Every structure is written in structure tokens, then in C-alpha cells.
């Protein structure tokens, strides 16, 4: 009889780890861009701190997930009917995390007064965060396609589900 | 002035790294099942993967499976017998949008 595979196998670690950076980085983009239009009652300071924390934690966890994704790649790529989707997912993931890393660095330089905050640089940072967000959404879309259309990294139970009895 | 130079350098380095390392998307081709000859343009031992440039200028991306038979002079050899630039004859089976290598023969 077939056995149910472990949830802790190599290709699943990426799926388990990826949702934290998606949430943190998405919120960082939304918060920072919203903050450009909010000026009253201490909100700018709160948004700046929130964005900083979300970016730092998001970028660190995103790099961990990229590493786990590379581990999963070797296992999954041979099982897919269209490996190009996985490669596209990988390309946009790297793109997005590099852009977010650059944005985080720039934000840190602002926060620690290494460079003076100016309107053009603030807008440049917003563009970086929106670009990263766009890449993140597209990469997520491709990742979902790998899982839900090609069953990448997933176990397909037998027709009569005997292994669950 | 120093801060500006520092900032510009950091952005430039990130830009370069970004351009260099966004995955490995090559413009590959999917061909009908059959046997093709060409040159192993790229060999990636970590992924047990090769890119073969065929004589009619198609680029085939082949991920070796447990069933892929790799031979040289009629004998079965290990993946590390492959190197970039060697001539190969590959028998592939098209499945969806991927090519499964059934047999890869290293030519002299």
C-alpha cells in the first residue's frame, strides 16, 4: 500500500516558508506608499517604523525562502509538464527580492541619516517598492500555477484514498 | 559628496547583481520526440541538466532522470563524463512542454 509522504520533505519547505515574506513585503509596499499621503498625528513615524521592520524581516525571510526554493527546484522540475513556468517563477522571485533588498538598503540609509531624505529619493523608493510588489505578485501567480495546474511538489492521493485509512 | 558617491555605488552594485543573477532563463526549444545530434553547450552537474545545441540551431534543455541512459563507446557512464563542448546524440521524448532524455550518447 502506498504511504502518505512526510510534510517535511525538501520540496515542501519552500511552500511552508514563502508566505511570511509575501505578507511582510506586500504590507511594506502598501504602508510606505500610503505614508506618502499621510502627514498628521504621528502616523508618518509609525508607518516608517512599520515599513522598516516589515522590510527587514521580509527581505531576510525572502532570502531564506529563495534558498529553500532552489532546493525544491531540483526535485520538482522533473515532474512538471511545462518547466518554463517554474523557471519564470524563479526569475521573477529573484528579481523581486533583489529589488526589495535594494529598497531596504535605501530605507536604512534614510533611517540612519546616512543620506538626506528628499522628495525625489522618497519617490524613487516608492517606485522600487511598487516594482518589487509587482514582481512579487507575478512570481506568486507563477508559483500558484506550478502548484495548482501542474501539481508541483504536491502528493496526489490514490483514487480510492486507501493510504488514508 | 561622500554620501552621494556611496549611495550611487550601492545602487550600481545592486543593479549589476540584479542583471546578472535573476535565475537562468534561456530561450530553449521544444522539439518533437526523436533523436538529435548536437553539442552540449552547458552542463550543470548540480541539477543533472544539460543544454544541447542541435545542428539546426535549436537549444534543448534536458533534465536527466533516473531512467536516462548515458553512454560513451557503448558503455554506461556517470553524468560527470559529460563536459561542455562535447558532441552528443540525444534521444528525447516530448511530454507536454518538456523533453525527457531517454538516452544520451557521448560522441568521440
PDB file of C-alpha atoms in Angstrom:
ATOM      1  CA  UNK A   1       0.000   0.000   0.000  1.00  0.00           C
ATOM      2  CA  UNK A   2       1.204   3.496  -0.801  1.00  0.00           C
ATOM      3  CA  UNK A   3       2.262   5.640   2.148  1.00  0.00           C
ATOM      4  CA  UNK A   4       1.434   9.266   2.699  1.00  0.00           C
ATOM      5  CA  UNK A   5       4.692  11.187   2.223  1.00  0.00           C
ATOM      6  CA  UNK A   6       6.069  13.369   5.002  1.00  0.00           C
ATOM      7  CA  UNK A   7       5.036  17.007   5.113  1.00  0.00           C
ATOM      8  CA  UNK A   8       8.691  17.845   5.880  1.00  0.00           C
ATOM      9  CA  UNK A   9      10.152  16.734   2.554  1.00  0.00           C
ATOM     10  CA  UNK A  10      12.566  19.028   0.701  1.00  0.00           C
ATOM     11  CA  UNK A  11      10.139  20.438  -1.845  1.00  0.00           C
ATOM     12  CA  UNK A  12       7.577  21.461   0.775  1.00  0.00           C
ATOM     13  CA  UNK A  13       9.882  23.653   2.882  1.00  0.00           C
ATOM     14  CA  UNK A  14       9.705  26.407   0.261  1.00  0.00           C
ATOM     15  CA  UNK A  15       5.909  26.398   0.258  1.00  0.00           C
ATOM     16  CA  UNK A  16       5.899  26.469   4.070  1.00  0.00           C
ATOM     17  CA  UNK A  17       8.286  29.417   4.260  1.00  0.00           C
ATOM     18  CA  UNK A  18       7.202  31.652   1.393  1.00  0.00           C
ATOM     19  CA  UNK A  19       4.005  33.137   2.800  1.00  0.00           C
ATOM     20  CA  UNK A  20       5.661  35.141   5.578  1.00  0.00           C
ATOM     21  CA  UNK A  21       7.835  37.244   3.220  1.00  0.00           C
ATOM     22  CA  UNK A  22       4.923  37.668   0.796  1.00  0.00           C
ATOM     23  CA  UNK A  23       2.820  39.210   3.547  1.00  0.00           C
ATOM     24  CA  UNK A  24       5.610  41.320   5.056  1.00  0.00           C
ATOM     25  CA  UNK A  25       6.911  42.699   1.769  1.00  0.00           C
ATOM     26  CA  UNK A  26       3.434  43.393   0.400  1.00  0.00           C
ATOM     27  CA  UNK A  27       2.492  45.265   3.581  1.00  0.00           C
ATOM     28  CA  UNK A  28       5.771  47.200   3.487  1.00  0.00           C
ATOM     29  CA  UNK A  29       4.983  48.431  -0.037  1.00  0.00           C
ATOM     30  CA  UNK A  30       1.408  49.331   0.823  1.00  0.00           C
ATOM     31  CA  UNK A  31       2.369  51.034   4.093  1.00  0.00           C
ATOM     32  CA  UNK A  32       5.205  53.087   2.614  1.00  0.00           C
ATOM     33  CA  UNK A  33       3.149  54.288  -0.360  1.00  0.00           C
ATOM     34  CA  UNK A  34       0.208  55.122   1.904  1.00  0.00           C
ATOM     35  CA  UNK A  35       2.595  57.005   4.156  1.00  0.00           C
ATOM     36  CA  UNK A  36       3.451  59.395   1.356  1.00  0.00           C
ATOM     37  CA  UNK A  37      -0.055  60.828   1.670  1.00  0.00           C
ATOM     38  CA  UNK A  38      -0.372  60.818   5.471  1.00  0.00           C
ATOM     39  CA  UNK A  39       1.124  63.689   7.437  1.00  0.00           C
ATOM     40  CA  UNK A  40      -0.776  64.032  10.697  1.00  0.00           C
ATOM     41  CA  UNK A  41      -0.977  62.729  14.288  1.00  0.00           C
ATOM     42  CA  UNK A  42       2.227  60.710  14.429  1.00  0.00           C
ATOM     43  CA  UNK A  43       1.218  58.416  11.577  1.00  0.00           C
ATOM     44  CA  UNK A  44       4.336  59.089   9.449  1.00  0.00           C
ATOM     45  CA  UNK A  45       6.590  57.913  12.297  1.00  0.00           C
ATOM     46  CA  UNK A  46       4.501  54.828  12.911  1.00  0.00           C
ATOM     47  CA  UNK A  47       4.390  53.973   9.195  1.00  0.00           C
ATOM     48  CA  UNK A  48       8.150  54.498   8.876  1.00  0.00           C
ATOM     49  CA  UNK A  49       8.855  52.112  11.775  1.00  0.00           C
ATOM     50  CA  UNK A  50       6.367  49.558  10.490  1.00  0.00           C
ATOM     51  CA  UNK A  51       7.799  49.723   6.958  1.00  0.00           C
ATOM     52  CA  UNK A  52      11.341  49.359   8.265  1.00  0.00           C
ATOM     53  CA  UNK A  53      10.505  46.299  10.362  1.00  0.00           C
ATOM     54  CA  UNK A  54       8.420  44.684   7.609  1.00  0.00           C
ATOM     55  CA  UNK A  55      11.148  45.257   5.032  1.00  0.00           C
ATOM     56  CA  UNK A  56      13.990  43.891   7.160  1.00  0.00           C
ATOM     57  CA  UNK A  57      12.073  40.795   8.285  1.00  0.00           C
ATOM     58  CA  UNK A  58      10.543  40.369   4.833  1.00  0.00           C
ATOM     59  CA  UNK A  59      13.839  40.520   2.953  1.00  0.00           C
ATOM     60  CA  UNK A  60      15.606  38.171   5.382  1.00  0.00           C
ATOM     61  CA  UNK A  61      12.797  35.604   5.230  1.00  0.00           C
ATOM     62  CA  UNK A  62      12.557  36.024   1.447  1.00  0.00           C
ATOM     63  CA  UNK A  63      16.234  35.082   1.023  1.00  0.00           C
ATOM     64  CA  UNK A  64      15.699  32.038   3.230  1.00  0.00           C
ATOM     65  CA  UNK A  65      12.749  31.077   1.047  1.00  0.00           C
ATOM     66  CA  UNK A  66      14.781  31.635  -2.133  1.00  0.00           C
ATOM     67  CA  UNK A  67      17.354  29.177  -0.777  1.00  0.00           C
ATOM     68  CA  UNK A  68      14.627  26.648   0.026  1.00  0.00           C
ATOM     69  CA  UNK A  69      13.140  27.252  -3.417  1.00  0.00           C
ATOM     70  CA  UNK A  70      16.449  26.347  -5.035  1.00  0.00           C
ATOM     71  CA  UNK A  71      16.423  23.113  -3.033  1.00  0.00           C
ATOM     72  CA  UNK A  72      12.865  22.379  -4.189  1.00  0.00           C
ATOM     73  CA  UNK A  73      13.685  23.229  -7.814  1.00  0.00           C
ATOM     74  CA  UNK A  74      15.759  20.109  -8.409  1.00  0.00           C
ATOM     75  CA  UNK A  75      13.046  17.858  -7.065  1.00  0.00           C
ATOM     76  CA  UNK A  76      10.094  19.489  -8.774  1.00  0.00           C
ATOM     77  CA  UNK A  77      11.391  20.494 -12.203  1.00  0.00           C
ATOM     78  CA  UNK A  78      11.496  16.904 -13.484  1.00  0.00           C
ATOM     79  CA  UNK A  79       7.867  16.262 -12.602  1.00  0.00           C
ATOM     80  CA  UNK A  80       6.356  19.239 -14.419  1.00  0.00           C
ATOM     81  CA  UNK A  81       4.749  19.179 -17.848  1.00  0.00           C
ATOM     82  CA  UNK A  82       5.943  22.750 -18.501  1.00  0.00           C
ATOM     83  CA  UNK A  83       9.178  23.576 -16.622  1.00  0.00           C
ATOM     84  CA  UNK A  84       9.188  27.080 -18.156  1.00  0.00           C
ATOM     85  CA  UNK A  85       6.540  28.140 -15.659  1.00  0.00           C
ATOM     86  CA  UNK A  86       8.833  27.185 -12.781  1.00  0.00           C
ATOM     87  CA  UNK A  87      11.766  28.996 -14.385  1.00  0.00           C
ATOM     88  CA  UNK A  88       9.622  32.095 -14.862  1.00  0.00           C
ATOM     89  CA  UNK A  89       8.575  31.844 -11.210  1.00  0.00           C
ATOM     90  CA  UNK A  90      12.231  31.602 -10.191  1.00  0.00           C
ATOM     91  CA  UNK A  91      13.314  34.573 -12.355  1.00  0.00           C
ATOM     92  CA  UNK A  92      10.632  36.889 -11.000  1.00  0.00           C
ATOM     93  CA  UNK A  93      11.282  35.759  -7.432  1.00  0.00           C
ATOM     94  CA  UNK A  94      14.962  36.732  -7.727  1.00  0.00           C
ATOM     95  CA  UNK A  95      14.024  39.989  -9.429  1.00  0.00           C
ATOM     96  CA  UNK A  96      11.562  40.879  -6.719  1.00  0.00           C
ATOM     97  CA  UNK A  97      13.856  40.010  -3.800  1.00  0.00           C
ATOM     98  CA  UNK A  98      16.769  41.950  -5.292  1.00  0.00           C
ATOM     99  CA  UNK A  99      14.542  44.995  -5.754  1.00  0.00           C
ATOM    100  CA  UNK A 100      13.229  44.702  -2.200  1.00  0.00           C
ATOM    101  CA  UNK A 101      16.787  44.280  -0.899  1.00  0.00           C
ATOM    102  CA  UNK A 102      17.833  47.490  -2.666  1.00  0.00           C
ATOM    103  CA  UNK A 103      14.758  49.244  -1.291  1.00  0.00           C
ATOM    104  CA  UNK A 104      15.563  48.045   2.228  1.00  0.00           C
ATOM    105  CA  UNK A 105      19.111  49.324   1.946  1.00  0.00           C
ATOM    106  CA  UNK A 106      17.919  52.709   0.750  1.00  0.00           C
ATOM    107  CA  UNK A 107      15.344  52.837   3.534  1.00  0.00           C
ATOM    108  CA  UNK A 108      18.059  52.044   6.093  1.00  0.00           C
ATOM    109  CA  UNK A 109      20.223  54.842   4.723  1.00  0.00           C
ATOM    110  CA  UNK A 110      17.266  57.180   5.260  1.00  0.00           C
ATOM    111  CA  UNK A 111      16.504  55.859   8.725  1.00  0.00           C
ATOM    112  CA  UNK A 112      20.070  56.205   9.965  1.00  0.00           C
ATOM    113  CA  UNK A 113      20.529  59.616   8.306  1.00  0.00           C
ATOM    114  CA  UNK A 114      23.352  58.415   6.078  1.00  0.00           C
ATOM    115  CA  UNK A 115      21.658  60.205   3.220  1.00  0.00           C
ATOM    116  CA  UNK A 116      19.220  63.059   3.455  1.00  0.00           C
ATOM    117  CA  UNK A 117      15.602  62.261   2.708  1.00  0.00           C
ATOM    118  CA  UNK A 118      14.412  64.202  -0.303  1.00  0.00           C
ATOM    119  CA  UNK A 119      11.224  64.125  -2.340  1.00  0.00           C
ATOM    120  CA  UNK A 120      12.850  62.560  -5.454  1.00  0.00           C
ATOM    121  CA  UNK A 121      14.529  59.842  -3.365  1.00  0.00           C
ATOM    122  CA  UNK A 122      11.290  59.135  -1.492  1.00  0.00           C
ATOM    123  CA  UNK A 123       9.505  58.717  -4.817  1.00  0.00           C
ATOM    124  CA  UNK A 124      12.355  56.554  -6.118  1.00  0.00           C
ATOM    125  CA  UNK A 125      11.941  54.337  -3.053  1.00  0.00           C
ATOM    126  CA  UNK A 126       8.194  54.153  -3.674  1.00  0.00           C
ATOM    127  CA  UNK A 127       8.897  53.105  -7.283  1.00  0.00           C
ATOM    128  CA  UNK A 128      11.288  50.397  -6.037  1.00  0.00           C
ATOM    129  CA  UNK A 129       8.705  49.112  -3.573  1.00  0.00           C
ATOM    130  CA  UNK A 130       5.952  49.065  -6.194  1.00  0.00           C
ATOM    131  CA  UNK A 131       8.253  47.343  -8.701  1.00  0.00           C
ATOM    132  CA  UNK A 132       9.158  44.724  -6.109  1.00  0.00           C
ATOM    133  CA  UNK A 133       5.485  44.299  -5.268  1.00  0.00           C
ATOM    134  CA  UNK A 134       4.623  43.797  -8.946  1.00  0.00           C
ATOM    135  CA  UNK A 135       7.375  41.170  -9.268  1.00  0.00           C
ATOM    136  CA  UNK A 136       6.183  39.501  -6.096  1.00  0.00           C
ATOM    137  CA  UNK A 137       2.602  39.264  -7.352  1.00  0.00           C
ATOM    138  CA  UNK A 138       3.666  37.860 -10.724  1.00  0.00           C
ATOM    139  CA  UNK A 139       6.083  35.409  -9.147  1.00  0.00           C
ATOM    140  CA  UNK A 140       3.336  34.300  -6.762  1.00  0.00           C
ATOM    141  CA  UNK A 141       0.998  33.834  -9.699  1.00  0.00           C
ATOM    142  CA  UNK A 142       3.566  31.626 -11.447  1.00  0.00           C
ATOM    143  CA  UNK A 143       4.196  29.687  -8.221  1.00  0.00           C
ATOM    144  CA  UNK A 144       0.470  29.077  -7.854  1.00  0.00           C
ATOM    145  CA  UNK A 145       0.371  27.878 -11.454  1.00  0.00           C
ATOM    146  CA  UNK A 146       3.172  25.384 -10.706  1.00  0.00           C
ATOM    147  CA  UNK A 147       1.262  24.001  -7.729  1.00  0.00           C
ATOM    148  CA  UNK A 148      -2.375  24.166  -8.826  1.00  0.00           C
ATOM    149  CA  UNK A 149      -2.031  23.457 -12.535  1.00  0.00           C
ATOM    150  CA  UNK A 150       0.919  21.063 -12.545  1.00  0.00           C
ATOM    151  CA  UNK A 151       0.835  19.653  -9.013  1.00  0.00           C
ATOM    152  CA  UNK A 152       4.440  20.751  -8.438  1.00  0.00           C
ATOM    153  CA  UNK A 153       5.730  19.408  -5.131  1.00  0.00           C
ATOM    154  CA  UNK A 154       2.369  18.019  -4.147  1.00  0.00           C
ATOM    155  CA  UNK A 155       1.295  14.471  -3.412  1.00  0.00           C
ATOM    156  CA  UNK A 156      -1.681  13.265  -5.428  1.00  0.00           C
ATOM    157  CA  UNK A 157      -3.626  10.708  -3.358  1.00  0.00           C
ATOM    158  CA  UNK A 158      -4.693   7.416  -4.890  1.00  0.00           C
ATOM    159  CA  UNK A 159      -8.167   7.290  -6.394  1.00  0.00           C
ATOM    160  CA  UNK A 160      -9.693   5.296  -3.546  1.00  0.00           C
ATOM    161  CA  UNK A 161      -7.707   7.073  -0.772  1.00  0.00           C
ATOM    162  CA  UNK A 162      -6.631   3.775   0.835  1.00  0.00           C
ATOM    163  CA  UNK A 163      -3.433   5.292   2.184  1.00  0.00           C
ATOM    164  CA  UNK A 164      -5.524   7.498   4.480  1.00  0.00           C
ATOM    165  CA  UNK A 165      -7.413   4.590   6.046  1.00  0.00           C
TER     166      UNK A 165
ATOM    167  CA  UNK B   1      29.602  64.350  -1.644  1.00  0.00           C
ATOM    168  CA  UNK B   2      30.913  61.182   0.019  1.00  0.00           C
ATOM    169  CA  UNK B   3      27.400  60.062   0.899  1.00  0.00           C
ATOM    170  CA  UNK B   4      26.251  60.620  -2.673  1.00  0.00           C
ATOM    171  CA  UNK B   5      29.131  58.568  -4.082  1.00  0.00           C
ATOM    172  CA  UNK B   6      28.481  55.823  -1.558  1.00  0.00           C
ATOM    173  CA  UNK B   7      24.798  55.730  -2.434  1.00  0.00           C
ATOM    174  CA  UNK B   8      25.442  55.699  -6.192  1.00  0.00           C
ATOM    175  CA  UNK B   9      27.928  52.845  -5.795  1.00  0.00           C
ATOM    176  CA  UNK B  10      25.492  50.751  -3.772  1.00  0.00           C
ATOM    177  CA  UNK B  11      22.697  51.254  -6.303  1.00  0.00           C
ATOM    178  CA  UNK B  12      25.066  50.434  -9.191  1.00  0.00           C
ATOM    179  CA  UNK B  13      26.269  47.241  -7.493  1.00  0.00           C
ATOM    180  CA  UNK B  14      22.685  46.154  -6.829  1.00  0.00           C
ATOM    181  CA  UNK B  15      21.792  46.920 -10.437  1.00  0.00           C
ATOM    182  CA  UNK B  16      24.639  44.798 -11.754  1.00  0.00           C
ATOM    183  CA  UNK B  17      23.869  41.915  -9.425  1.00  0.00           C
ATOM    184  CA  UNK B  18      20.223  42.155 -10.419  1.00  0.00           C
ATOM    185  CA  UNK B  19      21.037  41.966 -14.106  1.00  0.00           C
ATOM    186  CA  UNK B  20      23.390  39.029 -13.564  1.00  0.00           C
ATOM    187  CA  UNK B  21      21.531  36.711 -11.301  1.00  0.00           C
ATOM    188  CA  UNK B  22      17.822  36.579 -11.939  1.00  0.00           C
ATOM    189  CA  UNK B  23      17.562  32.820 -12.347  1.00  0.00           C
ATOM    190  CA  UNK B  24      18.611  31.094 -15.527  1.00  0.00           C
ATOM    191  CA  UNK B  25      16.030  31.706 -18.192  1.00  0.00           C
ATOM    192  CA  UNK B  26      17.422  30.630 -21.538  1.00  0.00           C
ATOM    193  CA  UNK B  27      15.489  30.734 -24.745  1.00  0.00           C
ATOM    194  CA  UNK B  28      15.067  26.994 -25.219  1.00  0.00           C
ATOM    195  CA  UNK B  29      13.139  24.994 -27.801  1.00  0.00           C
ATOM    196  CA  UNK B  30      10.714  22.114 -27.517  1.00  0.00           C
ATOM    197  CA  UNK B  31      11.054  19.657 -30.390  1.00  0.00           C
ATOM    198  CA  UNK B  32       9.107  16.517 -31.343  1.00  0.00           C
ATOM    199  CA  UNK B  33      10.165  13.176 -29.863  1.00  0.00           C
ATOM    200  CA  UNK B  34      13.132  11.731 -31.722  1.00  0.00           C
ATOM    201  CA  UNK B  35      16.908  11.555 -31.918  1.00  0.00           C
ATOM    202  CA  UNK B  36      19.034  14.670 -32.339  1.00  0.00           C
ATOM    203  CA  UNK B  37      22.739  15.376 -32.584  1.00  0.00           C
ATOM    204  CA  UNK B  38      24.453  18.455 -31.279  1.00  0.00           C
ATOM    205  CA  UNK B  39      26.876  19.924 -28.783  1.00  0.00           C
ATOM    206  CA  UNK B  40      26.476  20.050 -25.004  1.00  0.00           C
ATOM    207  CA  UNK B  41      26.559  23.834 -24.700  1.00  0.00           C
ATOM    208  CA  UNK B  42      26.036  23.950 -20.929  1.00  0.00           C
ATOM    209  CA  UNK B  43      26.432  21.173 -18.375  1.00  0.00           C
ATOM    210  CA  UNK B  44      25.069  21.683 -14.867  1.00  0.00           C
ATOM    211  CA  UNK B  45      26.155  18.784 -12.631  1.00  0.00           C
ATOM    212  CA  UNK B  46      24.262  20.106  -9.579  1.00  0.00           C
ATOM    213  CA  UNK B  47      20.948  19.876 -11.384  1.00  0.00           C
ATOM    214  CA  UNK B  48      21.961  16.944 -13.630  1.00  0.00           C
ATOM    215  CA  UNK B  49      20.936  19.072 -16.546  1.00  0.00           C
ATOM    216  CA  UNK B  50      22.401  19.813 -19.971  1.00  0.00           C
ATOM    217  CA  UNK B  51      21.630  22.253 -22.734  1.00  0.00           C
ATOM    218  CA  UNK B  52      22.220  20.793 -26.178  1.00  0.00           C
ATOM    219  CA  UNK B  53      22.639  22.985 -29.254  1.00  0.00           C
ATOM    220  CA  UNK B  54      21.455  20.888 -32.184  1.00  0.00           C
ATOM    221  CA  UNK B  55      22.836  21.017 -35.693  1.00  0.00           C
ATOM    222  CA  UNK B  56      19.771  23.005 -36.803  1.00  0.00           C
ATOM    223  CA  UNK B  57      20.438  25.600 -34.063  1.00  0.00           C
ATOM    224  CA  UNK B  58      17.752  24.537 -31.582  1.00  0.00           C
ATOM    225  CA  UNK B  59      18.584  24.693 -27.875  1.00  0.00           C
ATOM    226  CA  UNK B  60      17.274  21.680 -25.952  1.00  0.00           C
ATOM    227  CA  UNK B  61      17.112  21.750 -22.164  1.00  0.00           C
ATOM    228  CA  UNK B  62      17.362  18.240 -20.767  1.00  0.00           C
ATOM    229  CA  UNK B  63      16.941  17.265 -17.133  1.00  0.00           C
ATOM    230  CA  UNK B  64      18.309  13.778 -16.590  1.00  0.00           C
ATOM    231  CA  UNK B  65      16.005  11.338 -14.822  1.00  0.00           C
ATOM    232  CA  UNK B  66      16.745   8.006 -13.165  1.00  0.00           C
ATOM    233  CA  UNK B  67      15.806   6.356 -16.456  1.00  0.00           C
ATOM    234  CA  UNK B  68      18.146   8.395 -18.670  1.00  0.00           C
ATOM    235  CA  UNK B  69      20.828   6.168 -20.151  1.00  0.00           C
ATOM    236  CA  UNK B  70      24.165   7.931 -20.638  1.00  0.00           C
ATOM    237  CA  UNK B  71      26.732   6.060 -22.726  1.00  0.00           C
ATOM    238  CA  UNK B  72      30.161   6.526 -24.233  1.00  0.00           C
ATOM    239  CA  UNK B  73      31.726   3.993 -26.615  1.00  0.00           C
ATOM    240  CA  UNK B  74      28.782   1.707 -25.927  1.00  0.00           C
ATOM    241  CA  UNK B  75      29.366   1.672 -22.165  1.00  0.00           C
ATOM    242  CA  UNK B  76      27.225   3.265 -19.492  1.00  0.00           C
ATOM    243  CA  UNK B  77      28.991   6.198 -17.843  1.00  0.00           C
ATOM    244  CA  UNK B  78      28.276   8.624 -14.995  1.00  0.00           C
ATOM    245  CA  UNK B  79      26.954  12.153 -15.503  1.00  0.00           C
ATOM    246  CA  UNK B  80      30.387  13.653 -14.790  1.00  0.00           C
ATOM    247  CA  UNK B  81      31.623  12.113 -18.059  1.00  0.00           C
ATOM    248  CA  UNK B  82      29.791  14.962 -19.754  1.00  0.00           C
ATOM    249  CA  UNK B  83      31.536  18.263 -20.278  1.00  0.00           C
ATOM    250  CA  UNK B  84      30.770  21.444 -22.126  1.00  0.00           C
ATOM    251  CA  UNK B  85      31.602  21.344 -25.797  1.00  0.00           C
ATOM    252  CA  UNK B  86      31.338  17.588 -26.329  1.00  0.00           C
ATOM    253  CA  UNK B  87      29.268  16.241 -29.176  1.00  0.00           C
ATOM    254  CA  UNK B  88      26.237  14.233 -28.148  1.00  0.00           C
ATOM    255  CA  UNK B  89      23.400  12.289 -29.673  1.00  0.00           C
ATOM    256  CA  UNK B  90      20.223  12.531 -27.645  1.00  0.00           C
ATOM    257  CA  UNK B  91      17.039  10.542 -27.836  1.00  0.00           C
ATOM    258  CA  UNK B  92      14.231  12.593 -26.322  1.00  0.00           C
ATOM    259  CA  UNK B  93      10.570  12.129 -25.640  1.00  0.00           C
ATOM    260  CA  UNK B  94       8.341  15.190 -25.728  1.00  0.00           C
ATOM    261  CA  UNK B  95       5.889  15.307 -22.840  1.00  0.00           C
ATOM    262  CA  UNK B  96       3.804  18.474 -22.685  1.00  0.00           C
ATOM    263  CA  UNK B  97       6.289  21.326 -22.851  1.00  0.00           C
ATOM    264  CA  UNK B  98       9.267  19.346 -21.604  1.00  0.00           C
ATOM    265  CA  UNK B  99      11.744  16.959 -23.162  1.00  0.00           C
ATOM    266  CA  UNK B 100      12.636  13.815 -21.264  1.00  0.00           C
ATOM    267  CA  UNK B 101      16.058  12.484 -22.239  1.00  0.00           C
ATOM    268  CA  UNK B 102      15.759   8.736 -22.761  1.00  0.00           C
ATOM    269  CA  UNK B 103      19.311   8.158 -23.985  1.00  0.00           C
ATOM    270  CA  UNK B 104      22.340  10.405 -24.327  1.00  0.00           C
ATOM    271  CA  UNK B 105      25.338   9.160 -26.271  1.00  0.00           C
ATOM    272  CA  UNK B 106      28.672  10.958 -25.932  1.00  0.00           C
ATOM    273  CA  UNK B 107      30.311  11.021 -29.375  1.00  0.00           C
ATOM    274  CA  UNK B 108      34.033  10.904 -29.895  1.00  0.00           C
TER     275      UNK B 108
END
